[in-house]
Short mmCIF file of C-alpha atoms in Angstrom, two decimals:
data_model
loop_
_atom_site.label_atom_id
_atom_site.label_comp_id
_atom_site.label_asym_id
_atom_site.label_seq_id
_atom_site.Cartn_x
_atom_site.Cartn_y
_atom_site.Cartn_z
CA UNK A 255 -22.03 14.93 82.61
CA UNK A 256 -20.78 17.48 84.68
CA UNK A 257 -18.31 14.72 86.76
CA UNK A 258 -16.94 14.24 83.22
CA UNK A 259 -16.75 17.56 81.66
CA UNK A 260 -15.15 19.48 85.47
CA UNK A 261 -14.37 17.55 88.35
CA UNK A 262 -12.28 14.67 86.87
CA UNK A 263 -10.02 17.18 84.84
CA UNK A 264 -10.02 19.22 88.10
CA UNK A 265 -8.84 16.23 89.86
CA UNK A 266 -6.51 14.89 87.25
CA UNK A 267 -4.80 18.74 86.91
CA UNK A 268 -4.01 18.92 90.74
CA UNK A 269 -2.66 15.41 90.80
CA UNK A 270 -0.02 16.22 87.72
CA UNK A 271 0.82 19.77 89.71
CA UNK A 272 1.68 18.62 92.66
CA UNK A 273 5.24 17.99 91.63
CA UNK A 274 5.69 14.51 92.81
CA UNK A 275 8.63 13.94 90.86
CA UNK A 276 7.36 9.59 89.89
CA UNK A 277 3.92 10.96 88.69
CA UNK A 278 6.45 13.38 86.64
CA UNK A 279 8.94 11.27 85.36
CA UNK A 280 6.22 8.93 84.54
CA UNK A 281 5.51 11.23 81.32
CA UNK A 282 8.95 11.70 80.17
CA UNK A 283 10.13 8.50 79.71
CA UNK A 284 11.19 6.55 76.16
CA UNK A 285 7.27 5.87 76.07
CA UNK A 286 5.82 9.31 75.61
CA UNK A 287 2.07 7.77 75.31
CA UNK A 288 0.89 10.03 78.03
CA UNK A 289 1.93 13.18 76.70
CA UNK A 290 0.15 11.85 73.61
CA UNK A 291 -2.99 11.54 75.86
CA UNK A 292 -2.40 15.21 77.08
CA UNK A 293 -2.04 16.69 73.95
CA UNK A 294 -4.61 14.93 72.21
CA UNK A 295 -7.01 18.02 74.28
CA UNK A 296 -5.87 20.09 71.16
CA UNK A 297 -7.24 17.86 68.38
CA UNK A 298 -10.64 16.92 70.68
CA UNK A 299 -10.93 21.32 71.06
CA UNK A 300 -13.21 22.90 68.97
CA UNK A 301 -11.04 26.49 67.63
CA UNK A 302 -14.19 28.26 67.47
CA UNK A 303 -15.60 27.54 70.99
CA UNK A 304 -12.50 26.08 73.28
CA UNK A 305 -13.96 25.45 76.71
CA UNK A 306 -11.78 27.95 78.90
CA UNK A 307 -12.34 25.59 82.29
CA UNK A 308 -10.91 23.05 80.58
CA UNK A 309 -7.96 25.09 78.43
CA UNK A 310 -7.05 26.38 81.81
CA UNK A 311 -6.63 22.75 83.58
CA UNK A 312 -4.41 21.72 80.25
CA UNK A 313 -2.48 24.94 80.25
CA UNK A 314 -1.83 24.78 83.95
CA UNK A 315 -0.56 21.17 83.63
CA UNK A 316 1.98 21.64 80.60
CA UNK A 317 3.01 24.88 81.93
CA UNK A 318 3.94 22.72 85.40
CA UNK A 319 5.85 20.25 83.11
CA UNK A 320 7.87 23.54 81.59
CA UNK A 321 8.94 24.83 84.97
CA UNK A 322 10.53 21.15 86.11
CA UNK A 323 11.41 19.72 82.70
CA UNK A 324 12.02 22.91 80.52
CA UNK A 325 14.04 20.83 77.70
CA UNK A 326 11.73 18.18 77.32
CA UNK A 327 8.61 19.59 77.01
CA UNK A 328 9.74 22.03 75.04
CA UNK A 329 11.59 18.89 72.52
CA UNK A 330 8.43 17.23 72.46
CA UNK A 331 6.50 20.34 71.59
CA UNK A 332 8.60 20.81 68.81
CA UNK A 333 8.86 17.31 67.46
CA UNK A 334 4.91 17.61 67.48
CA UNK A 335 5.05 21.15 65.64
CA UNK A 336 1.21 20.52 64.08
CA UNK A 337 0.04 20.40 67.81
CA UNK A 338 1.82 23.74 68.63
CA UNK A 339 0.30 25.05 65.39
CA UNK A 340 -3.29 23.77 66.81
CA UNK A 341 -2.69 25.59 70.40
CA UNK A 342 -2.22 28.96 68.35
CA UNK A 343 -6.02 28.38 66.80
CA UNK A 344 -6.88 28.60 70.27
CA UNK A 345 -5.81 31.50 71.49
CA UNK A 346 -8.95 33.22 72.13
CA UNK A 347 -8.84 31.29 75.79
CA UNK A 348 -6.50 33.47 77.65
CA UNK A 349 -4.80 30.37 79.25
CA UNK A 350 -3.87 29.00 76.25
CA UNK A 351 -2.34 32.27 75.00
CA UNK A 352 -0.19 32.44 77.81
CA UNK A 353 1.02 28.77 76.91
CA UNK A 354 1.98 29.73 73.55
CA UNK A 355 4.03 32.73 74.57
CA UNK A 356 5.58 30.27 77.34
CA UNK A 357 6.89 27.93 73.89
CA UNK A 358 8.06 31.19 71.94
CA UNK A 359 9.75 33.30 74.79
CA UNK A 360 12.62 30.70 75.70
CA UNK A 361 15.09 31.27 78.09
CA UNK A 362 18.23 32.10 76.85
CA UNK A 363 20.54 28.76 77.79
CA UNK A 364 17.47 25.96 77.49
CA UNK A 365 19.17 25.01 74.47
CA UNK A 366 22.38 26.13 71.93
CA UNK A 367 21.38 28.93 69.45
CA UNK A 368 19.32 28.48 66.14
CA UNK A 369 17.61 25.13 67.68
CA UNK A 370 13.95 25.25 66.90
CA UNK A 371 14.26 28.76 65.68
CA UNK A 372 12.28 28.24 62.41
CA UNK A 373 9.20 26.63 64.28
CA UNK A 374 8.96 29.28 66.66
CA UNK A 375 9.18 32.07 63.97
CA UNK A 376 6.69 29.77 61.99
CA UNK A 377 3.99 29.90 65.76
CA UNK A 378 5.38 33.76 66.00
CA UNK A 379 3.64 34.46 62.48
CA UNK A 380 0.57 32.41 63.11
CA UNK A 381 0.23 34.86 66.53
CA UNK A 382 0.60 37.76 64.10
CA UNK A 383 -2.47 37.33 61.25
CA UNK A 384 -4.30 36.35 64.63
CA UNK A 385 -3.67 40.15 65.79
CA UNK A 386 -5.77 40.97 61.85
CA UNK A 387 -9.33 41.98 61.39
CA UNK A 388 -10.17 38.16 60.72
CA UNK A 389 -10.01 37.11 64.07
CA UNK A 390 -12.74 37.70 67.09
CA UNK A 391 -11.79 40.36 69.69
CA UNK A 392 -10.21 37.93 72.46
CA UNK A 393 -8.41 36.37 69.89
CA UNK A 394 -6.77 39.36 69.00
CA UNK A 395 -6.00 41.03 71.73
CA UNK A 396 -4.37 37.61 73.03
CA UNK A 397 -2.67 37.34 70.06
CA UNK A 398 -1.12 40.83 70.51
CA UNK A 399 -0.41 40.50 74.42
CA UNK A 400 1.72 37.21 73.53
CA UNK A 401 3.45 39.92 70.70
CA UNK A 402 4.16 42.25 73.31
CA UNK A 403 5.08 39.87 76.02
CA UNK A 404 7.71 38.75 73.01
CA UNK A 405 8.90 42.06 72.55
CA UNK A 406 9.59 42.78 76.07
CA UNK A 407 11.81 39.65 76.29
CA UNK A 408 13.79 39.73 73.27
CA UNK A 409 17.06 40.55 74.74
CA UNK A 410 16.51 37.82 77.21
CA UNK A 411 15.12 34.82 75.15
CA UNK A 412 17.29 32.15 73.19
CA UNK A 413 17.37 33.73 69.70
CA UNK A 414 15.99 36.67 70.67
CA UNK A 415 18.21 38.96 68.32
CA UNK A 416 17.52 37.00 65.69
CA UNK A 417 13.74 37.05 66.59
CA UNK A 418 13.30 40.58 66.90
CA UNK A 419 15.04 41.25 63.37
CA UNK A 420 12.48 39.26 62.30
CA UNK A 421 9.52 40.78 64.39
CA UNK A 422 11.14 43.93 63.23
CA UNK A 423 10.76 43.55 59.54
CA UNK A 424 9.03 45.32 56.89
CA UNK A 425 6.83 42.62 56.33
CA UNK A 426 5.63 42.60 60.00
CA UNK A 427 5.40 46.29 60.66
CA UNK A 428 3.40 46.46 57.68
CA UNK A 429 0.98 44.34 59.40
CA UNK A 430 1.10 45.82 62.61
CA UNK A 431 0.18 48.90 60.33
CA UNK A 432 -2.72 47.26 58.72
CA UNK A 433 -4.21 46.75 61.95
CA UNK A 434 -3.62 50.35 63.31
CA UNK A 435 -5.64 51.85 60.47
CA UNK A 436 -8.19 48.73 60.13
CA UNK A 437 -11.90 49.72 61.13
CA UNK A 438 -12.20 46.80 63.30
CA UNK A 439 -12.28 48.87 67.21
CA UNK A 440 -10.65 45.59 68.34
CA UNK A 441 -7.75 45.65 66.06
CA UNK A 442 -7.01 48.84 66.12
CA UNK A 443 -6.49 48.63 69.75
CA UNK A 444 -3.98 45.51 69.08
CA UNK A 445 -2.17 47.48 66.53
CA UNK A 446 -1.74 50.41 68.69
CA UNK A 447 -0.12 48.17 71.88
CA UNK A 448 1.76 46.35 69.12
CA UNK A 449 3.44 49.33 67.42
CA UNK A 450 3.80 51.10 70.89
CA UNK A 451 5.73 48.12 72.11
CA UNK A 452 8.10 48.20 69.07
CA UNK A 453 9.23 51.67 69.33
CA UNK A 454 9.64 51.61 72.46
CA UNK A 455 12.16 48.43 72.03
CA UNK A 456 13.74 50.44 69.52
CA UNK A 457 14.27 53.41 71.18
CA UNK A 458 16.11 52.15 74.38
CA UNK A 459 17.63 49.69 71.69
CA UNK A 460 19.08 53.18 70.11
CA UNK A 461 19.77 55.16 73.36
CA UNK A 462 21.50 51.94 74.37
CA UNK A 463 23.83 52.42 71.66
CA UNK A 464 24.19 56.10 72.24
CA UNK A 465 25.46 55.27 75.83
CA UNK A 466 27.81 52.47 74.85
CA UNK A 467 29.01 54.77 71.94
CA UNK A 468 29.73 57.55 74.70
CA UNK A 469 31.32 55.09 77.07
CA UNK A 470 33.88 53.59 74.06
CA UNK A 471 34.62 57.56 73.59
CA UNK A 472 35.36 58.60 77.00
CA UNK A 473 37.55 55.25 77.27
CA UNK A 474 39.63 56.44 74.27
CA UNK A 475 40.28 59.94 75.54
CA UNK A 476 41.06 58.87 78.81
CA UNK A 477 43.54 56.23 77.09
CA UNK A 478 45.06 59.63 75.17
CA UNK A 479 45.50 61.21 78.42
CA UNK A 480 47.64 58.72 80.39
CA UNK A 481 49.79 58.54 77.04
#
């Protein structure tokens, strides 16, 4: 009934928001049986047709968790990599988009360097076929805003150099590529933002270089001049 389907989730989302820290801690204890419970919403969601009312309460609530306990619900997420895997296939709710990009784009110091790299590359790649002509419109153009929002953040995520080698590619672009000349009006429009987004990282990557290559110069004359 409608109680069952929108007001209890309602309820139950404002209650784990409202950052009382017991109600918190309650979840991140040895016993993680109520994260369980939580995350169980992407088994019972149906990939095809994912309720967006209810994607939104679940987003909102894990999202919560990330801002006061970055480290653990970002271990748990990995440790439960199929469920991660699961949230991708559900990307067509906006919400849940944003949550993916929220377990890819890491801030720099959460944890030391290379730690979960290969699962997020593996959920990166997943986001990428979902930018293809295989996947309905709002699926792809979330897939390609979480891309972008990547992008944008590499220099400022953990891994992020080795991320955007990676994003960077041949294998990738060629994708990116695929979808710029696909017939799909959708995916074309993905492709565009995609490949737009990439050259512009690239060039302020290479004018960055320019500038530090200038500065070193200038250093070294200057240096020749006091001698």
């Amino acid at each position: 009934d409608h109680r069952r389907c929108y007001k209890y989730p309602f309820v139950a989302c404002e209650i784990f928001t409202c950052e009382i820290n017991h109600i918190i801690e309650m979840f991140f204890g040895e016993d993680t049986s109520l994260l369980d419970r939580l995350f169980k919403f992407l088994d019972d969601a149906p990939a095809e047709d994912v309720n967006p009312v209810l994607g939104g309460y679940f987003a909102k609530v894990v999202i919560g968790f990330l801002n006061r306990k970055p480290k653990e619900i970002l271990t748990y997420g990995f440790e439960h990599h199929d469920q991660l895997l699961k949230l991708v296939n559900l990307i067509s709710c906006k919400s849940l988009s944003e949550l993916v990009s929220k377990f890819i784009c890491i801030e720099e110091g959460t944890f030391e360097e290379d730690t979960h790299m290969e699962k997020r590359w593996e959920l990166v790649e997943k986001v990428i076929e979902k930018t293809g002509p295989s996947g309905e419109s709002e699926e792809n153009l979330n897939a390609a805003y979480i891309t972008i929002d990547l992008i944008s953040k590499g220099g400022d995520i953990s891994d992020g150099k080795a991320i955007m080698t990676k994003l960077t590619a041949r294998e990738t672009i060629d994708i990116v590529l695929q979808n710029v000349f696909s017939l799909n009006p959708t995916c074309v429009r993905s492709g565009v933002a995609t490949l737009s987004a990439l050259l512009n990282h690239n060039f302020i990557n290479a004018r960055q270089l320019k500038q530090n290559s200038d500065d070193e110069a200038t250093t070294g004359a200057g240096e020749d001049d006091d001698e």
